[in-house]
């Protein structure tokens, strides 16, 4: 087992990964600047894991801060989540995305190198593939980023490869996520966007709690069975387990890898809505709206490589994603 630094460990995927890492016996230290996470996530992680959480508040752009963290702990590996992730926002503020996602990552890698920590799991995205030319989408699909956000992730992936070519001590796990959904079984942590959500599941969740009047279904004339867009939703706890398996592989074998994390199964917007209705026990209002710019009809992973290489397989289905999300948001509303 190892000592692991988790940047962005108070965020949605980071917090779930923290829980799975601790359950697997790792010692974990969180770094977060709380720019997109609630401070009470730390207390909640303590309740779930029944142990104190070690964390440092600070920014990955702050090299002195990072040096100080690396001085205080002797890490075996880093898992890097701390980044910005909204496609639309990245189109409006490309500089912010380059600064946070690329410069922040380069600053972290510099601090790692100084501290002689050479293993890193990097949070990437299936958006790096752009419009799919073949489905299911495997890791050797062409890379064609379409937004500043996607570009920032491709830049970081490239930097990792170049670093490894320059110095073989580096070992990386690049994980390309499909669409994370759901929440922890405890209903103590989950996705909690500050503004009106861009993504489907948190939007449906806010319709279910009554915070938003209806779901806008962006297009019902796609080339899919019910006409609405199909995506590969993966339960955040499964995604978190994927990180544990990736970092274990790095610690045990120093073997670099680039893997999709998805289920291989696609669901439509209407499938999602119907499953959420089952979970919350009521009908959810929706309206058919125009297509959203940049959306595609269908996108899902080829999960075979992650299965063969890590033994990773998603275990939780759509109903579990919706049920756990509903448990989380209804509890959040009522507390
Ligand atoms: N959708 C709606 N109404 C909404 C929101 C979404 O109908 O209010 C539809 C979209 O048109 C699409 C599907 O729901 O068909 C999923 O949309 P999301 O915005 O939830 O997810 P995307 O697939 O567009 O993108 C997400 C993340 C990216 C990530 C990518 C990985 O936003 O950051 O998945 O495939 F990279």
Short mmCIF file of C-alpha atoms and ligand atoms in Angstrom, two decimals:
data_model
loop_
_atom_site.label_atom_id
_atom_site.label_comp_id
_atom_site.label_asym_id
_atom_site.label_seq_id
_atom_site.Cartn_x
_atom_site.Cartn_y
_atom_site.Cartn_z
CA UNK A 1 0.00 0.00 0.00
CA UNK A 2 1.18 3.51 -0.60
CA UNK A 3 1.15 7.13 0.49
CA UNK A 4 -0.78 9.11 -2.05
CA UNK A 5 -1.31 12.80 -2.71
CA UNK A 6 -4.76 13.60 -4.08
CA UNK A 7 -5.04 17.04 -5.68
CA UNK A 8 -8.64 18.18 -5.97
CA UNK A 9 -9.50 15.52 -3.40
CA UNK A 10 -12.53 17.45 -2.09
CA UNK A 11 -14.21 17.55 -5.51
CA UNK A 12 -16.77 15.18 -6.98
CA UNK A 13 -14.54 12.41 -8.34
CA UNK A 14 -11.68 13.21 -5.95
CA UNK A 15 -13.76 12.72 -2.80
CA UNK A 16 -15.12 9.36 -3.98
CA UNK A 17 -11.60 8.27 -4.91
CA UNK A 18 -10.39 9.27 -1.44
CA UNK A 19 -12.92 6.87 0.13
CA UNK A 20 -11.94 3.96 -2.12
CA UNK A 21 -8.21 4.56 -1.60
CA UNK A 22 -8.60 4.57 2.19
CA UNK A 23 -10.75 1.42 1.99
CA UNK A 24 -7.95 -0.22 -0.02
CA UNK A 25 -5.46 0.58 2.75
CA UNK A 26 -3.65 3.59 1.28
CA UNK A 27 -2.55 6.62 3.29
CA UNK A 28 -3.98 9.64 1.53
CA UNK A 29 -3.33 13.39 1.77
CA UNK A 30 -5.72 15.84 0.09
CA UNK A 31 -4.78 19.16 -1.48
CA UNK A 32 -7.67 21.38 -2.55
CA UNK A 33 -8.32 25.11 -2.91
CA UNK A 34 -12.10 24.65 -2.50
CA UNK A 35 -12.77 26.65 -5.66
CA UNK A 36 -15.37 24.09 -6.70
CA UNK A 37 -15.90 22.02 -3.55
CA UNK A 38 -17.56 22.53 -0.20
CA UNK A 39 -15.38 22.69 2.88
CA UNK A 40 -17.60 20.26 4.77
CA UNK A 41 -16.61 17.50 2.33
CA UNK A 42 -13.59 16.98 4.58
CA UNK A 43 -15.83 16.38 7.64
CA UNK A 44 -18.02 14.08 5.60
CA UNK A 45 -15.02 12.05 4.46
CA UNK A 46 -14.09 11.67 8.12
CA UNK A 47 -17.56 10.30 8.87
CA UNK A 48 -17.44 7.84 5.96
CA UNK A 49 -13.91 6.58 6.64
CA UNK A 50 -14.16 6.91 10.46
CA UNK A 51 -10.69 8.45 10.52
CA UNK A 52 -9.14 11.92 10.42
CA UNK A 53 -8.49 13.35 6.96
CA UNK A 54 -5.10 14.86 6.25
CA UNK A 55 -5.49 17.87 4.03
CA UNK A 56 -3.75 21.07 2.98
CA UNK A 57 -5.66 24.02 1.57
CA UNK A 58 -3.89 25.54 -1.40
CA UNK A 59 -3.52 25.87 -5.12
CA UNK A 60 -1.60 23.65 -7.53
CA UNK A 61 -0.39 26.84 -9.22
CA UNK A 62 1.47 27.74 -6.00
CA UNK A 63 4.85 26.00 -6.28
CA UNK A 64 5.99 27.06 -2.79
CA UNK A 65 2.82 25.61 -1.30
CA UNK A 66 3.35 22.33 -3.17
CA UNK A 67 7.01 22.15 -2.12
CA UNK A 68 5.92 22.54 1.46
CA UNK A 69 3.37 19.70 1.10
CA UNK A 70 6.00 17.41 -0.48
CA UNK A 71 8.43 18.29 2.34
CA UNK A 72 5.91 17.20 4.97
CA UNK A 73 5.03 13.84 3.40
CA UNK A 74 6.87 11.07 1.65
CA UNK A 75 4.58 10.18 -1.27
CA UNK A 76 4.69 7.09 -3.45
CA UNK A 77 2.33 8.56 -6.05
CA UNK A 78 0.06 11.47 -6.92
CA UNK A 79 -3.48 11.39 -8.33
CA UNK A 80 -4.24 14.71 -10.00
CA UNK A 81 -7.86 15.89 -10.19
CA UNK A 82 -7.46 19.61 -9.49
CA UNK A 83 -8.63 21.22 -12.73
CA UNK A 84 -11.47 23.05 -14.40
CA UNK A 85 -13.92 20.95 -16.39
CA UNK A 86 -16.73 22.89 -18.09
CA UNK A 87 -16.56 22.76 -21.87
CA UNK A 88 -18.68 25.91 -22.40
CA UNK A 89 -16.75 27.97 -19.86
CA UNK A 90 -13.49 26.93 -21.51
CA UNK A 91 -14.68 28.39 -24.83
CA UNK A 92 -15.31 31.72 -23.08
CA UNK A 93 -12.14 31.67 -20.98
CA UNK A 94 -9.44 29.65 -22.76
CA UNK A 95 -6.67 31.40 -20.86
CA UNK A 96 -8.15 30.37 -17.52
CA UNK A 97 -8.28 26.76 -18.72
CA UNK A 98 -4.71 26.79 -19.95
CA UNK A 99 -3.54 28.42 -16.74
CA UNK A 100 -5.35 26.13 -14.30
CA UNK A 101 -5.21 22.85 -16.21
CA UNK A 102 -1.85 23.06 -18.00
CA UNK A 103 0.25 25.46 -15.93
CA UNK A 104 -1.18 23.97 -12.73
CA UNK A 105 -0.23 20.50 -13.93
CA UNK A 106 3.27 21.57 -15.00
CA UNK A 107 3.77 23.21 -11.58
CA UNK A 108 2.72 20.01 -9.86
CA UNK A 109 5.02 17.89 -12.03
CA UNK A 110 7.92 20.23 -11.23
CA UNK A 111 7.28 19.87 -7.50
CA UNK A 112 7.03 16.08 -7.92
CA UNK A 113 10.34 15.96 -9.77
CA UNK A 114 12.06 18.04 -7.08
CA UNK A 115 10.68 15.69 -4.44
CA UNK A 116 11.61 12.62 -6.53
CA UNK A 117 8.05 11.40 -6.80
CA UNK A 118 7.59 10.02 -10.31
CA UNK A 119 4.26 8.18 -10.33
CA UNK A 120 1.14 10.03 -11.39
CA UNK A 121 -2.45 9.16 -12.24
CA UNK A 122 -3.90 11.85 -14.47
CA UNK A 123 -7.58 12.70 -14.73
CA UNK A 124 -8.30 12.95 -18.45
CA UNK A 125 -11.51 12.81 -20.44
CA UNK A 126 -13.09 10.99 -23.35
CA UNK A 127 -13.65 14.44 -24.87
CA UNK A 128 -10.06 14.20 -26.18
CA UNK A 129 -11.42 11.91 -28.94
CA UNK A 130 -13.68 14.66 -30.38
CA UNK A 131 -16.41 13.45 -32.75
CA UNK A 132 -16.16 9.65 -32.83
CA UNK A 133 -15.21 8.11 -36.16
CA UNK A 134 -15.81 4.60 -34.79
CA UNK A 135 -17.77 3.09 -31.90
CA UNK A 136 -17.19 1.70 -29.36
CA UNK A 137 -14.41 4.21 -28.82
CA UNK A 138 -11.08 2.52 -28.02
CA UNK A 139 -7.89 4.21 -26.79
CA UNK A 140 -6.31 4.15 -30.26
CA UNK A 141 -9.15 6.26 -31.67
CA UNK A 142 -7.73 9.48 -33.18
CA UNK A 143 -7.32 12.38 -30.76
CA UNK A 144 -9.23 15.45 -31.98
CA UNK A 145 -9.98 17.94 -29.19
CA UNK A 146 -12.78 20.38 -30.04
CA UNK A 147 -12.76 22.77 -27.05
CA UNK A 148 -10.11 24.59 -25.01
CA UNK A 149 -11.00 22.21 -22.18
CA UNK A 150 -10.31 19.14 -24.32
CA UNK A 151 -7.14 20.78 -25.65
CA UNK A 152 -5.91 21.39 -22.11
CA UNK A 153 -6.25 17.68 -21.33
CA UNK A 154 -4.49 16.64 -24.55
CA UNK A 155 -1.65 19.06 -23.71
CA UNK A 156 -1.25 17.47 -20.28
CA UNK A 157 -1.30 13.95 -21.75
CA UNK A 158 1.38 14.97 -24.25
CA UNK A 159 3.51 16.52 -21.53
CA UNK A 160 3.39 13.27 -19.57
CA UNK A 161 4.57 11.26 -22.57
CA UNK A 162 7.38 13.72 -23.24
CA UNK A 163 8.45 13.65 -19.60
CA UNK A 164 8.64 9.87 -19.65
CA UNK A 165 10.71 9.97 -22.84
CA UNK A 166 13.09 12.42 -21.16
CA UNK A 167 13.39 10.46 -17.91
CA UNK A 168 12.33 6.83 -17.59
CA UNK A 169 11.71 7.13 -13.87
CA UNK A 170 8.30 8.65 -14.66
CA UNK A 171 5.31 6.30 -14.69
CA UNK A 172 1.83 7.54 -15.52
CA UNK A 173 -1.73 6.35 -15.67
CA UNK A 174 -3.87 8.46 -17.98
CA UNK A 175 -7.55 7.78 -17.35
CA UNK A 176 -10.07 9.00 -19.90
CA UNK A 177 -13.47 9.23 -18.26
CA UNK A 178 -16.76 8.91 -20.02
CA UNK A 179 -19.77 10.48 -18.22
CA UNK A 180 -19.51 10.24 -14.41
CA UNK A 181 -22.84 9.99 -12.59
CA UNK A 182 -24.32 8.94 -9.24
CA UNK A 183 -23.10 9.47 -5.69
CA UNK A 184 -21.71 7.57 -2.70
CA UNK A 185 -24.02 5.04 -1.00
CA UNK A 186 -23.76 6.99 2.27
CA UNK A 187 -25.42 10.01 0.58
CA UNK A 188 -22.78 12.14 2.33
CA UNK A 189 -20.82 13.07 -0.79
CA UNK A 190 -21.85 13.62 -4.39
CA UNK A 191 -21.95 16.18 -7.16
CA UNK A 192 -22.98 19.61 -5.95
CA UNK A 193 -22.66 22.24 -8.68
CA UNK A 194 -22.95 25.87 -7.54
CA UNK A 195 -24.66 27.16 -10.67
CA UNK A 196 -27.24 25.75 -13.06
CA UNK A 197 -25.69 22.43 -14.10
CA UNK A 198 -24.43 21.92 -17.64
CA UNK A 199 -24.47 18.14 -17.41
CA UNK A 200 -27.49 15.91 -17.70
CA UNK A 201 -27.64 14.05 -14.39
CA UNK A 202 -27.13 17.01 -12.04
CA UNK A 203 -29.70 18.90 -14.11
CA UNK A 204 -32.27 16.11 -13.80
CA UNK A 205 -31.49 15.95 -10.08
CA UNK A 206 -32.43 19.62 -9.69
CA UNK A 207 -35.67 19.04 -11.58
CA UNK A 208 -36.40 16.18 -9.17
CA UNK A 209 -35.80 18.40 -6.11
CA UNK A 210 -37.94 21.16 -7.61
CA UNK A 211 -35.06 23.65 -7.95
CA UNK A 212 -35.48 23.71 -11.72
CA UNK A 213 -38.89 23.57 -13.45
CA UNK A 214 -38.15 21.06 -16.20
CA UNK A 215 -35.42 19.31 -18.16
CA UNK A 216 -34.60 20.67 -21.60
CA UNK A 217 -33.95 17.65 -23.80
CA UNK A 218 -31.44 18.96 -26.30
CA UNK A 219 -32.75 17.47 -29.55
CA UNK A 220 -34.98 14.44 -30.25
CA UNK A 221 -34.00 14.00 -33.89
CA UNK A 222 -30.64 12.32 -33.40
CA UNK A 223 -29.85 9.05 -35.14
CA UNK A 224 -30.67 6.95 -32.04
CA UNK A 225 -33.67 4.68 -31.23
CA UNK A 226 -35.61 7.38 -29.33
CA UNK A 227 -33.97 10.36 -31.09
CA UNK A 228 -32.17 11.67 -27.97
CA UNK A 229 -28.40 11.66 -27.41
CA UNK A 230 -26.70 8.51 -26.14
CA UNK A 231 -23.75 8.57 -23.71
CA UNK A 232 -21.78 6.14 -21.58
CA UNK A 233 -22.62 6.98 -17.94
CA UNK A 234 -20.35 5.46 -15.33
CA UNK A 235 -21.03 5.38 -11.60
CA UNK A 236 -18.60 7.64 -9.76
CA UNK A 237 -17.79 4.86 -7.27
CA UNK A 238 -16.78 2.59 -10.16
CA UNK A 239 -14.69 5.45 -11.55
CA UNK A 240 -13.06 5.88 -8.14
CA UNK A 241 -12.21 2.16 -8.04
CA UNK A 242 -10.57 2.54 -11.43
CA UNK A 243 -8.18 5.08 -9.91
CA UNK A 244 -7.28 2.72 -7.10
CA UNK A 245 -6.47 -0.01 -9.62
CA UNK A 246 -4.45 2.40 -11.76
CA UNK A 247 -2.36 3.73 -8.87
CA UNK A 248 -1.83 0.21 -7.53
CA UNK A 249 -0.49 -0.79 -10.93
CA UNK A 250 1.93 2.15 -10.89
CA UNK A 251 3.10 1.45 -7.36
CA UNK A 252 3.53 -2.29 -7.98
CA UNK A 253 4.91 -2.28 -11.53
CA UNK A 254 5.75 1.29 -12.59
CA UNK A 255 3.91 0.45 -15.78
CA UNK A 256 2.52 3.47 -17.66
CA UNK A 257 -0.93 3.18 -19.23
CA UNK A 258 -3.64 5.11 -21.06
CA UNK A 259 -7.13 3.74 -20.45
CA UNK A 260 -10.78 4.53 -21.00
CA UNK A 261 -12.99 4.37 -17.95
CA UNK A 262 -16.51 3.69 -19.15
CA UNK A 263 -19.02 0.87 -19.11
CA UNK A 264 -19.32 0.18 -22.84
CA UNK A 265 -23.09 0.69 -22.65
CA UNK A 266 -24.86 3.80 -23.88
CA UNK A 267 -28.09 5.29 -22.53
CA UNK A 268 -30.23 8.01 -24.07
CA UNK A 269 -31.40 11.20 -22.40
CA UNK A 270 -34.89 9.66 -22.13
CA UNK A 271 -33.46 6.45 -20.58
CA UNK A 272 -31.79 8.63 -17.95
CA UNK A 273 -34.95 10.61 -17.27
CA UNK A 274 -37.08 7.45 -16.94
CA UNK A 275 -34.59 5.79 -14.60
CA UNK A 276 -34.45 8.95 -12.44
CA UNK A 277 -38.26 9.03 -12.30
CA UNK A 278 -38.18 5.49 -10.95
CA UNK A 279 -35.59 6.49 -8.36
CA UNK A 280 -37.44 9.55 -7.08
CA UNK A 281 -40.92 8.09 -7.47
CA UNK A 282 -42.44 10.92 -9.49
CA UNK A 283 -42.86 12.10 -13.03
CA UNK A 284 -40.30 14.67 -14.08
CA UNK A 285 -41.33 17.44 -16.49
CA UNK A 286 -39.33 17.90 -19.68
CA UNK A 287 -39.46 19.89 -22.88
CA UNK A 288 -37.88 19.10 -26.21
CA UNK A 289 -35.41 21.91 -26.93
CA UNK A 290 -33.12 22.58 -29.91
CA UNK A 291 -29.89 20.60 -30.22
CA UNK A 292 -26.99 21.96 -28.16
CA UNK A 293 -24.09 23.21 -30.27
CA UNK A 294 -21.28 20.69 -30.52
CA UNK A 295 -23.31 17.67 -29.31
CA UNK A 296 -23.15 14.34 -31.12
CA UNK A 297 -25.72 11.57 -31.38
CA UNK A 298 -23.92 8.68 -29.76
CA UNK A 299 -20.73 8.10 -27.78
CA UNK A 300 -19.62 5.16 -25.67
CA UNK A 301 -16.41 3.48 -24.58
CA UNK A 302 -14.64 0.35 -25.55
CA UNK A 303 -13.81 -0.71 -21.97
CA UNK A 304 -11.82 -3.82 -22.98
CA UNK A 305 -8.32 -2.47 -22.39
CA UNK A 306 -9.05 -1.31 -18.83
CA UNK A 307 -10.56 -4.74 -18.16
CA UNK A 308 -7.63 -6.67 -19.63
CA UNK A 309 -4.92 -4.44 -18.19
CA UNK A 310 -6.29 -3.52 -14.76
CA UNK A 311 -9.11 -6.01 -14.30
CA UNK A 312 -11.39 -2.98 -14.15
CA UNK A 313 -15.08 -3.49 -14.74
CA UNK A 314 -17.92 -1.13 -13.86
CA UNK A 315 -20.30 -2.92 -11.51
CA UNK A 316 -23.10 -0.43 -11.02
CA UNK A 317 -25.84 0.19 -13.55
CA UNK A 318 -28.04 3.12 -14.50
CA UNK A 319 -30.68 2.52 -11.82
CA UNK A 320 -28.01 2.55 -9.13
CA UNK A 321 -26.59 5.79 -10.50
CA UNK A 322 -30.01 7.44 -10.37
CA UNK A 323 -30.94 5.98 -6.97
CA UNK A 324 -27.69 7.10 -5.33
CA UNK A 325 -27.91 10.55 -6.94
CA UNK A 326 -31.48 10.97 -5.68
CA UNK A 327 -30.51 9.83 -2.14
CA UNK A 328 -27.73 12.39 -2.17
CA UNK A 329 -29.64 15.39 -3.52
CA UNK A 330 -32.75 14.78 -1.45
CA UNK A 331 -30.66 14.57 1.69
CA UNK A 332 -28.69 17.68 0.69
CA UNK A 333 -31.96 19.60 0.30
CA UNK A 334 -33.36 18.46 3.61
CA UNK A 335 -30.44 19.04 5.91
N1 LIG B 1 -28.47 16.97 -22.22
C1 LIG B 1 -29.78 17.40 -22.29
N2 LIG B 1 -30.19 18.38 -21.43
C2 LIG B 1 -29.35 18.95 -20.51
C3 LIG B 1 -28.01 18.50 -20.45
C4 LIG B 1 -27.61 17.50 -21.31
O1 LIG B 1 -30.58 16.93 -23.10
O2 LIG B 1 -29.78 19.86 -19.77
C5 LIG B 1 -28.03 15.88 -23.11
C6 LIG B 1 -26.91 16.25 -24.06
O3 LIG B 1 -27.42 16.84 -25.24
C7 LIG B 1 -26.22 14.90 -24.28
C8 LIG B 1 -26.39 14.19 -22.93
O4 LIG B 1 -27.50 14.85 -22.31
O5 LIG B 1 -26.90 14.17 -25.25
C9 LIG B 1 -25.17 14.27 -22.04
O6 LIG B 1 -24.77 15.63 -21.88
P1 LIG B 1 -23.73 16.07 -20.74
O7 LIG B 1 -23.59 17.55 -20.83
O8 LIG B 1 -24.13 15.50 -19.42
O9 LIG B 1 -22.38 15.32 -21.15
P2 LIG B 1 -21.49 15.39 -22.48
O10 LIG B 1 -21.47 14.00 -23.04
O11 LIG B 1 -21.91 16.48 -23.37
O12 LIG B 1 -20.04 15.78 -21.91
C10 LIG B 1 -19.59 15.19 -20.71
C11 LIG B 1 -18.74 16.22 -19.96
C12 LIG B 1 -17.40 16.39 -20.58
C13 LIG B 1 -16.77 15.02 -20.71
C14 LIG B 1 -17.63 14.13 -21.57
C15 LIG B 1 -16.99 12.76 -21.70
O13 LIG B 1 -19.39 17.47 -19.89
O14 LIG B 1 -16.60 17.19 -19.77
O15 LIG B 1 -18.90 14.02 -20.98
O16 LIG B 1 -17.56 12.04 -22.71
F1 LIG B 1 -15.56 15.15 -21.27
#
